[in-house]
Amino acid sequence: MNKRHYNSITTSAFRKGFSLLELVLAILIISILSVGTLGYQYLATRMALRANAEITATRTARFILDNWKKTGGDENFDLESLDADFEEIPKTSQYTTTINKLPMTTELYWKDIEEDTLSMTTIRQIQVTVRWKSDYSTSQLTSSDPSFIMATYVRRDEDGG
Amino acid sequence: MRLKSDFRNRFQPGFSLIELIVAIAIVAIPLAAVAVLLTGSSRSWQRMYNDTHSQIRQDSLAVMMSIQKTGRQANLTNYSIYTIKNSRYSPATPPSGKTIASGQAVEFRFWQDTFDPDNPASNIFESDNTGTHYALYYLDGSTLKQDIGRVVNGVGGVANNSRQTANIQSTLVLTKLVNTTANNELFSHAMSGGQGNGCVNTRITLTDTNKNSIEILFGTLLRSAWPR
């Protein structure tokens, strides 16, 4: 057995630890898993923001409907009259407002759905749509931005309650 | 002896210095990126967690649930919103040319006694009472409190421009975090002919010591058909 051959056998037999390639691969795998975990965390944060926005939008919609109901579903119902910082967008039935730091646009809609001529009562559907920016900014809203719609019914001869 | 030392140097297992430096450099790059992501994400996560479990959020829910629950069973023919100045309660009136009146206190009347056939006064179909009990929500500094008490001889939570304490059954502190700078007039309603329309709007901003704040706006429709 010559010396070179002896060296080769001894190196293979006594080599311990990882190769560089193994180490890099392991680090890459750990990195990918870490980024995946962070992705979930990021998603959870986004969902919390969205939940917050949906809660605010829902409360705003209910606030508007409660007050609108009190007028018996008046077609001239004006959100600006509530002194709650709603501003009408000219030539539309839309209003802008910011509640709990969330800029929103609200749109009112009504429709008479049933009229009883004998009892002289009319059932009116009143509906409000609240829309906000998906990135929670104050930029121009588009139809792809999230929205929340809430509707209820009122008797035109009664108000509220 | 020399032979043994030479043998150990030649066949020492592990990495060379160059290999180690290259490996550390390669490992450091993704680790640094992960660290940056982790720090930012962890910070935003912590902020969101604190916000979700914050005192202001818990308090805002307590305020909303309490007012809506009590207001929903209250009688719209007998409720009042008051302004408070130097402990003096005055019925809120709209500014000139406006219809919305707002103030720092609201009193509801509601029926809490159960029906008792031997006591006509407790019979909601025979009594002229608008409620057997009252709930007075009022701002005391930056604290929002609720008095619950019995209506006695028509007197509830406020009489002669002052808060009544003789018939109080309980006083609750709903929150101590009202930001009166952001909004001092918590309660409002539309009025016509000196009467409120029966929809009490509440707008409250709560701010904690870390300057985190939450704003809630909600309406409470009072009962129009019961007890009278």
CSV table of C-alpha atoms in Angstrom, one decimal:
chain,number,residue,atom,x,y,z
A,1,MET,CA,0.0,0.0,0.0
A,2,ASN,CA,1.6,3.3,-1.0
A,3,LYS,CA,1.3,6.5,1.0
A,4,ARG,CA,-1.2,8.3,-1.4
A,5,HIS,CA,-3.6,5.4,-1.3
A,6,TYR,CA,-3.3,5.3,2.5
A,7,ASN,CA,-4.1,9.0,2.7
A,8,SER,CA,-7.3,8.7,0.6
A,9,ILE,CA,-8.6,5.9,2.7
A,10,THR,CA,-7.9,7.7,6.0
A,11,THR,CA,-9.5,11.0,4.8
A,12,SER,CA,-12.7,9.3,3.9
A,13,ALA,CA,-12.8,7.1,6.9
A,14,PHE,CA,-12.2,10.0,9.4
A,15,ARG,CA,-14.1,12.8,7.7
A,16,LYS,CA,-16.7,14.2,10.1
A,17,GLY,CA,-19.2,17.2,10.0
A,18,PHE,CA,-21.1,18.6,7.0
A,19,SER,CA,-20.0,19.6,3.6
A,20,LEU,CA,-20.4,23.3,2.5
A,21,LEU,CA,-23.2,22.3,0.2
A,22,GLU,CA,-25.1,20.5,2.9
A,23,LEU,CA,-24.7,23.5,5.2
A,24,VAL,CA,-26.0,26.0,2.5
A,25,LEU,CA,-28.9,23.8,1.7
A,26,ALA,CA,-29.9,23.5,5.3
A,27,ILE,CA,-29.7,27.3,5.7
A,28,LEU,CA,-31.8,27.8,2.6
A,29,ILE,CA,-34.5,25.3,3.8
A,30,ILE,CA,-34.6,27.1,7.2
A,31,SER,CA,-34.9,30.5,5.5
A,32,ILE,CA,-37.8,29.3,3.3
A,33,LEU,CA,-39.6,27.9,6.4
A,34,SER,CA,-39.0,31.2,8.3
A,35,VAL,CA,-40.3,33.3,5.5
A,36,GLY,CA,-43.4,31.1,5.3
A,37,THR,CA,-44.0,31.5,9.0
A,38,LEU,CA,-43.6,35.3,8.6
A,39,GLY,CA,-46.0,35.2,5.8
A,40,TYR,CA,-48.7,33.8,8.1
A,41,GLN,CA,-47.9,36.5,10.6
A,42,TYR,CA,-48.2,39.2,7.9
A,43,LEU,CA,-51.4,37.7,6.8
A,44,ALA,CA,-52.8,37.7,10.3
A,45,THR,CA,-51.9,41.3,10.7
A,46,ARG,CA,-53.6,42.2,7.5
A,47,MET,CA,-56.7,40.2,8.6
A,48,ALA,CA,-56.8,42.1,11.9
A,49,LEU,CA,-56.7,45.4,10.0
A,50,ARG,CA,-59.5,44.2,7.7
A,51,ALA,CA,-61.5,43.0,10.7
A,52,ASN,CA,-61.1,46.4,12.3
A,53,ALA,CA,-62.2,48.2,9.1
A,54,GLU,CA,-65.3,45.8,8.8
A,55,ILE,CA,-66.3,46.5,12.4
A,56,THR,CA,-66.1,50.3,11.8
A,57,ALA,CA,-68.0,50.0,8.5
A,58,THR,CA,-70.7,47.8,10.1
A,59,ARG,CA,-71.2,50.2,13.0
A,60,THR,CA,-71.3,53.2,10.6
A,61,ALA,CA,-73.9,51.4,8.4
A,62,ARG,CA,-76.0,50.6,11.5
A,63,PHE,CA,-75.7,54.2,12.8
A,64,ILE,CA,-76.9,55.5,9.5
A,65,LEU,CA,-79.8,53.1,9.2
A,66,ASP,CA,-81.0,53.8,12.8
A,67,ASN,CA,-81.1,57.5,12.1
A,68,TRP,CA,-82.7,57.0,8.7
A,69,LYS,CA,-85.3,54.7,10.2
A,70,LYS,CA,-86.2,57.4,12.6
A,71,THR,CA,-87.3,59.6,9.7
A,72,GLY,CA,-89.5,56.8,8.4
A,73,GLY,CA,-87.2,56.2,5.5
A,74,ASP,CA,-87.4,59.8,4.2
A,75,GLU,CA,-86.1,60.0,0.7
A,76,ASN,CA,-84.6,63.4,1.5
A,77,PHE,CA,-82.7,62.1,4.5
A,78,ASP,CA,-79.5,64.1,4.7
A,79,LEU,CA,-76.5,62.6,6.6
A,80,GLU,CA,-75.0,66.1,6.9
A,81,SER,CA,-77.9,67.1,9.2
A,82,LEU,CA,-76.7,64.6,11.8
A,83,ASP,CA,-73.6,66.7,12.7
A,84,ALA,CA,-71.5,63.6,12.6
A,85,ASP,CA,-68.9,64.8,10.1
A,86,PHE,CA,-70.5,63.4,7.0
A,87,GLU,CA,-69.9,65.4,3.8
A,88,GLU,CA,-72.0,65.0,0.7
A,89,ILE,CA,-70.3,64.4,-2.6
A,90,PRO,CA,-72.0,66.9,-4.9
A,91,LYS,CA,-74.5,65.5,-7.5
A,92,THR,CA,-74.5,62.0,-5.9
A,93,SER,CA,-76.2,60.2,-3.0
A,94,GLN,CA,-72.8,59.6,-1.6
A,95,TYR,CA,-71.1,61.0,1.5
A,96,THR,CA,-67.6,60.8,2.8
A,97,THR,CA,-66.6,60.5,6.4
A,98,THR,CA,-63.7,59.3,8.6
A,99,ILE,CA,-64.4,57.4,11.7
A,100,ASN,CA,-61.8,55.7,13.9
A,101,LYS,CA,-59.2,56.9,11.4
A,102,LEU,CA,-60.8,54.9,8.6
A,103,PRO,CA,-61.9,57.0,5.6
A,104,MET,CA,-65.1,55.7,4.1
A,105,THR,CA,-67.7,56.6,1.5
A,106,THR,CA,-71.3,55.8,2.1
A,107,GLU,CA,-74.1,55.6,-0.4
A,108,LEU,CA,-77.8,55.6,0.4
A,109,TYR,CA,-80.4,53.7,-1.5
A,110,TRP,CA,-84.2,53.2,-1.0
A,111,LYS,CA,-87.0,51.4,-2.8
A,112,ASP,CA,-90.7,51.0,-2.1
A,113,ILE,CA,-91.3,47.2,-2.2
A,114,GLU,CA,-94.9,46.9,-1.1
A,115,GLU,CA,-97.9,49.2,-1.0
A,116,ASP,CA,-101.2,48.3,0.7
A,117,THR,CA,-103.8,50.7,-0.6
A,118,LEU,CA,-106.4,49.5,1.9
A,119,SER,CA,-104.4,50.1,5.0
A,120,MET,CA,-102.5,53.0,3.4
A,121,THR,CA,-99.2,51.6,4.3
A,122,THR,CA,-96.0,51.3,2.3
A,123,ILE,CA,-93.0,49.1,3.1
A,124,ARG,CA,-89.8,50.8,2.1
A,125,GLN,CA,-86.4,49.1,1.9
A,126,ILE,CA,-83.6,51.4,3.0
A,127,GLN,CA,-80.0,50.4,2.3
A,128,VAL,CA,-76.6,51.8,2.9
A,129,THR,CA,-73.3,50.8,1.3
A,130,VAL,CA,-70.1,51.6,3.1
A,131,ARG,CA,-66.9,51.4,1.1
A,132,TRP,CA,-63.3,51.8,2.1
A,133,LYS,CA,-59.8,51.5,0.5
A,134,SER,CA,-58.3,48.1,0.6
A,135,ASP,CA,-55.0,49.6,1.6
A,136,TYR,CA,-56.8,51.9,4.2
A,137,SER,CA,-55.5,55.0,2.5
A,138,THR,CA,-57.4,58.1,1.6
A,139,SER,CA,-56.9,57.8,-2.2
A,140,GLN,CA,-59.8,57.6,-4.7
A,141,LEU,CA,-62.1,54.6,-4.2
A,142,THR,CA,-62.7,52.1,-6.9
A,143,SER,CA,-65.3,49.4,-7.4
A,144,SER,CA,-62.8,46.8,-6.5
A,145,ASP,CA,-62.3,48.2,-3.0
A,146,PRO,CA,-64.1,46.3,-0.2
A,147,SER,CA,-67.6,47.3,0.8
A,148,PHE,CA,-70.3,46.5,3.3
A,149,ILE,CA,-74.0,46.6,2.6
A,150,MET,CA,-76.7,46.7,5.2
A,151,ALA,CA,-80.5,47.1,4.6
A,152,THR,CA,-83.6,47.2,6.6
A,153,TYR,CA,-87.3,47.9,6.1
A,154,VAL,CA,-89.6,50.7,7.4
A,155,ARG,CA,-93.3,51.4,7.3
A,156,ARG,CA,-93.7,54.8,5.8
A,157,ASP,CA,-96.6,55.6,8.1
A,158,GLU,CA,-94.5,55.0,11.2
A,159,ASP,CA,-91.1,56.1,12.3
A,160,GLY,CA,-88.4,54.3,14.2
A,161,GLY,CA,-88.5,51.7,16.9
B,1,MET,CA,6.7,11.4,17.7
B,2,ARG,CA,7.1,13.7,14.7
B,3,LEU,CA,5.4,11.1,12.5
B,4,LYS,CA,2.3,11.1,14.8
B,5,SER,CA,2.0,15.0,14.6
B,6,ASP,CA,2.4,15.0,10.9
B,7,PHE,CA,-0.3,12.4,10.5
B,8,ARG,CA,-2.8,14.5,12.6
B,9,ASN,CA,-2.2,17.7,10.6
B,10,ARG,CA,-2.7,16.0,7.3
B,11,PHE,CA,-5.9,14.1,8.2
B,12,GLN,CA,-7.6,16.6,10.5
B,13,PRO,CA,-11.3,16.4,9.6
B,14,GLY,CA,-13.6,19.6,9.2
B,15,PHE,CA,-13.4,22.7,7.0
B,16,SER,CA,-10.6,24.9,5.9
B,17,LEU,CA,-10.6,28.6,6.9
B,18,ILE,CA,-11.7,29.7,3.5
B,19,GLU,CA,-14.6,27.3,3.4
B,20,LEU,CA,-15.7,28.5,6.8
B,21,ILE,CA,-15.5,32.2,5.8
B,22,VAL,CA,-17.4,31.6,2.6
B,23,ALA,CA,-20.1,29.6,4.4
B,24,ILE,CA,-20.5,32.3,7.1
B,25,ALA,CA,-20.8,34.9,4.3
B,26,ILE,CA,-23.4,32.9,2.5
B,27,VAL,CA,-25.4,32.1,5.6
B,28,ALA,CA,-25.3,35.7,6.8
B,29,ILE,CA,-27.1,37.1,3.8
B,30,PRO,CA,-30.4,35.1,4.2
B,31,LEU,CA,-30.1,35.4,8.0
B,32,ALA,CA,-29.9,39.2,7.8
B,33,ALA,CA,-32.9,39.3,5.5
B,34,VAL,CA,-34.9,37.0,7.8
B,35,ALA,CA,-33.9,39.1,10.8
B,36,VAL,CA,-35.2,42.3,9.1
B,37,LEU,CA,-38.4,40.6,8.2
B,38,LEU,CA,-38.8,39.1,11.6
B,39,THR,CA,-38.2,42.4,13.4
B,40,GLY,CA,-40.7,44.3,11.3
B,41,SER,CA,-43.3,41.6,11.3
B,42,SER,CA,-43.0,41.1,15.0
B,43,ARG,CA,-43.3,44.8,15.7
B,44,SER,CA,-46.5,45.1,13.6
B,45,TRP,CA,-47.8,41.9,15.1
B,46,GLN,CA,-47.2,43.2,18.6
B,47,ARG,CA,-48.9,46.5,17.8
B,48,MET,CA,-51.9,44.7,16.4
B,49,TYR,CA,-52.0,42.3,19.4
B,50,ASN,CA,-51.8,45.3,21.9
B,51,ASP,CA,-54.5,47.1,19.9
B,52,THR,CA,-56.9,44.1,20.0
B,53,HIS,CA,-56.4,43.5,23.7
B,54,SER,CA,-56.1,47.2,24.7
B,55,GLN,CA,-58.1,48.8,27.5
B,56,ILE,CA,-59.6,51.3,25.1
B,57,ARG,CA,-61.0,48.5,22.9
B,58,GLN,CA,-62.5,46.7,25.9
B,59,ASP,CA,-63.9,49.9,27.3
B,60,SER,CA,-65.4,50.9,24.0
B,61,LEU,CA,-67.3,47.6,23.8
B,62,ALA,CA,-68.5,48.0,27.4
B,63,VAL,CA,-69.7,51.5,26.7
B,64,MET,CA,-71.5,50.5,23.5
B,65,MET,CA,-73.1,47.4,24.9
B,66,SER,CA,-74.3,49.1,28.1
B,67,ILE,CA,-75.8,52.1,26.3
B,68,GLN,CA,-77.5,50.1,23.6
B,69,LYS,CA,-78.8,47.5,25.9
B,70,THR,CA,-80.4,50.0,28.3
B,71,GLY,CA,-81.4,52.4,25.6
B,72,ARG,CA,-83.1,49.7,23.6
B,73,GLN,CA,-85.5,48.9,26.4
B,74,ALA,CA,-86.1,52.6,27.3
B,75,ASN,CA,-89.1,54.7,26.5
B,76,LEU,CA,-88.7,57.3,23.9
B,77,THR,CA,-91.4,59.5,25.3
B,78,ASN,CA,-89.4,60.2,28.4
B,79,TYR,CA,-85.7,60.6,28.0
B,80,SER,CA,-83.3,63.6,28.1
B,81,ILE,CA,-79.9,64.7,27.0
B,82,TYR,CA,-78.2,67.1,29.3
B,83,THR,CA,-75.2,69.5,29.1
B,84,ILE,CA,-73.1,69.6,32.3
B,85,LYS,CA,-71.4,72.8,33.4
B,86,ASN,CA,-70.0,73.0,36.9
B,87,SER,CA,-72.1,70.0,38.0
B,88,ARG,CA,-75.3,71.8,36.7
B,89,TYR,CA,-77.4,69.6,34.4
B,90,SER,CA,-79.4,71.5,31.7
B,91,PRO,CA,-81.5,70.0,29.0
B,92,ALA,CA,-79.5,70.1,25.7
B,93,THR,CA,-81.0,72.4,23.0
B,94,PRO,CA,-79.9,72.7,19.4
B,95,PRO,CA,-77.9,75.8,18.4
B,96,SER,CA,-79.9,78.4,16.5
B,97,GLY,CA,-80.9,77.2,13.1
B,98,LYS,CA,-79.9,73.6,13.8
B,99,THR,CA,-81.9,70.5,14.8
B,100,ILE,CA,-79.2,68.5,16.6
B,101,ALA,CA,-78.8,68.9,20.4
B,102,SER,CA,-75.8,67.4,22.1
B,103,GLY,CA,-74.5,67.1,25.6
B,104,GLN,CA,-72.5,65.1,28.2
B,105,ALA,CA,-75.3,63.1,29.8
B,106,VAL,CA,-78.3,61.1,28.8
B,107,GLU,CA,-81.0,59.7,31.0
B,108,PHE,CA,-83.2,56.8,30.0
B,109,ARG,CA,-86.4,55.5,31.7
B,110,PHE,CA,-87.2,51.8,31.5
B,111,TRP,CA,-89.5,49.2,33.0
B,112,GLN,CA,-87.7,46.8,35.2
B,113,ASP,CA,-90.3,45.5,37.7
B,114,THR,CA,-92.1,42.3,36.9
B,115,PHE,CA,-95.8,42.2,36.5
B,116,ASP,CA,-97.7,42.2,39.9
B,117,PRO,CA,-101.5,41.8,39.6
B,118,ASP,CA,-101.9,43.1,43.2
B,119,ASN,CA,-100.0,46.3,42.5
B,120,PRO,CA,-101.5,48.3,39.7
B,121,ALA,CA,-98.5,50.6,39.6
B,122,SER,CA,-96.4,47.8,38.4
B,123,ASN,CA,-98.8,46.9,35.6
B,124,ILE,CA,-97.5,48.3,32.4
B,125,PHE,CA,-101.0,48.3,30.9
B,126,GLU,CA,-102.5,50.4,33.6
B,127,SER,CA,-99.7,52.6,34.8
B,128,ASP,CA,-99.0,56.0,33.5
B,129,ASN,CA,-95.4,55.6,34.4
B,130,THR,CA,-92.9,55.7,31.6
B,131,GLY,CA,-90.5,53.5,33.6
B,132,THR,CA,-89.8,52.1,37.0
B,133,HIS,CA,-86.1,52.7,36.8
B,134,TYR,CA,-83.7,55.1,35.2
B,135,ALA,CA,-80.2,54.9,33.8
B,136,LEU,CA,-78.1,58.1,33.8
B,137,TYR,CA,-74.9,58.1,31.7
B,138,TYR,CA,-72.8,61.1,32.4
B,139,LEU,CA,-69.3,62.4,31.9
B,140,ASP,CA,-67.3,63.2,35.0
B,141,GLY,CA,-64.0,64.6,33.9
B,142,SER,CA,-62.6,62.0,31.6
B,143,THR,CA,-64.7,59.2,33.2
B,144,LEU,CA,-68.0,58.0,31.9
B,145,LYS,CA,-70.3,56.7,34.6
B,146,GLN,CA,-73.6,55.0,34.7
B,147,ASP,CA,-76.2,55.5,37.6
B,148,ILE,CA,-79.0,53.0,37.8
B,149,GLY,CA,-81.8,53.9,40.2
B,150,ARG,CA,-85.5,53.7,40.9
B,151,VAL,CA,-87.9,56.4,39.7
B,152,VAL,CA,-89.7,57.7,42.7
B,153,ASN,CA,-92.6,60.1,42.3
B,154,GLY,CA,-91.5,60.8,38.8
B,155,VAL,CA,-88.0,61.8,39.9
B,156,GLY,CA,-85.2,59.9,38.2
B,157,GLY,CA,-81.5,60.7,37.7
B,158,VAL,CA,-81.7,64.4,37.3
B,159,ALA,CA,-84.0,67.0,39.0
B,160,ASN,CA,-83.7,70.7,39.6
B,161,ASN,CA,-80.6,70.8,37.3
B,162,SER,CA,-78.7,68.4,39.5
B,163,ARG,CA,-77.8,64.8,39.6
B,164,GLN,CA,-80.0,62.9,42.1
B,165,THR,CA,-78.4,60.4,44.4
B,166,ALA,CA,-81.2,59.4,46.8
B,167,ASN,CA,-82.5,56.5,44.8
B,168,ILE,CA,-79.4,55.2,43.2
B,169,GLN,CA,-79.0,51.5,43.3
B,170,SER,CA,-75.7,51.2,41.6
B,171,THR,CA,-73.0,53.4,40.0
B,172,LEU,CA,-70.7,51.9,37.4
B,173,VAL,CA,-67.5,53.4,35.9
B,174,LEU,CA,-67.7,52.4,32.2
B,175,THR,CA,-64.4,54.0,31.2
B,176,LYS,CA,-61.8,56.5,32.6
B,177,LEU,CA,-60.3,57.1,29.2
B,178,VAL,CA,-62.7,59.5,27.5
B,179,ASN,CA,-60.7,62.0,25.3
B,180,THR,CA,-62.7,65.2,26.0
B,181,THR,CA,-60.4,67.2,23.7
B,182,ALA,CA,-61.4,65.1,20.7
B,183,ASN,CA,-65.1,65.2,21.5
B,184,ASN,CA,-66.7,66.6,24.6
B,185,GLU,CA,-70.3,66.2,23.6
B,186,LEU,CA,-70.9,62.5,23.7
B,187,PHE,CA,-74.6,62.2,23.2
B,188,SER,CA,-76.8,63.8,20.6
B,189,HIS,CA,-80.2,63.6,19.0
B,190,ALA,CA,-82.4,65.4,16.5
B,191,MET,CA,-85.1,67.5,18.0
B,192,SER,CA,-88.3,69.0,16.7
B,193,GLY,CA,-90.9,70.9,18.8
B,194,GLY,CA,-88.7,70.5,21.9
B,195,GLN,CA,-88.8,66.7,21.7
B,196,GLY,CA,-86.0,64.3,20.8
B,197,ASN,CA,-86.7,61.9,17.9
B,198,GLY,CA,-85.8,58.9,20.0
B,199,CYS,CA,-82.6,58.0,18.4
B,200,VAL,CA,-79.7,58.8,20.7
B,201,ASN,CA,-76.4,59.0,18.9
B,202,THR,CA,-73.2,58.4,20.9
B,203,ARG,CA,-69.8,59.4,19.7
B,204,ILE,CA,-66.8,58.8,22.0
B,205,THR,CA,-63.1,58.8,21.5
B,206,LEU,CA,-61.0,56.9,24.1
B,207,THR,CA,-57.3,57.5,24.4
B,208,ASP,CA,-54.9,55.6,26.7
B,209,THR,CA,-51.6,56.7,28.2
B,210,ASN,CA,-49.7,55.4,25.2
B,211,LYS,CA,-51.7,57.8,23.0
B,212,ASN,CA,-53.5,54.9,21.3
B,213,SER,CA,-57.1,55.9,20.6
B,214,ILE,CA,-60.3,54.5,19.3
B,215,GLU,CA,-63.4,56.3,18.1
B,216,ILE,CA,-66.9,54.7,18.3
B,217,LEU,CA,-70.1,56.1,16.7
B,218,PHE,CA,-73.4,54.4,17.2
B,219,GLY,CA,-77.1,55.1,17.4
B,220,THR,CA,-79.6,53.7,19.9
B,221,LEU,CA,-83.2,53.5,18.9
B,222,LEU,CA,-85.5,53.8,21.9
B,223,ARG,CA,-88.8,52.0,22.2
B,224,SER,CA,-91.8,53.7,20.7
B,225,ALA,CA,-94.6,51.3,21.6
B,226,TRP,CA,-93.9,50.1,25.2
B,227,PRO,CA,-94.8,50.5,27.9
B,228,ARG,CA,-96.9,53.4,26.6
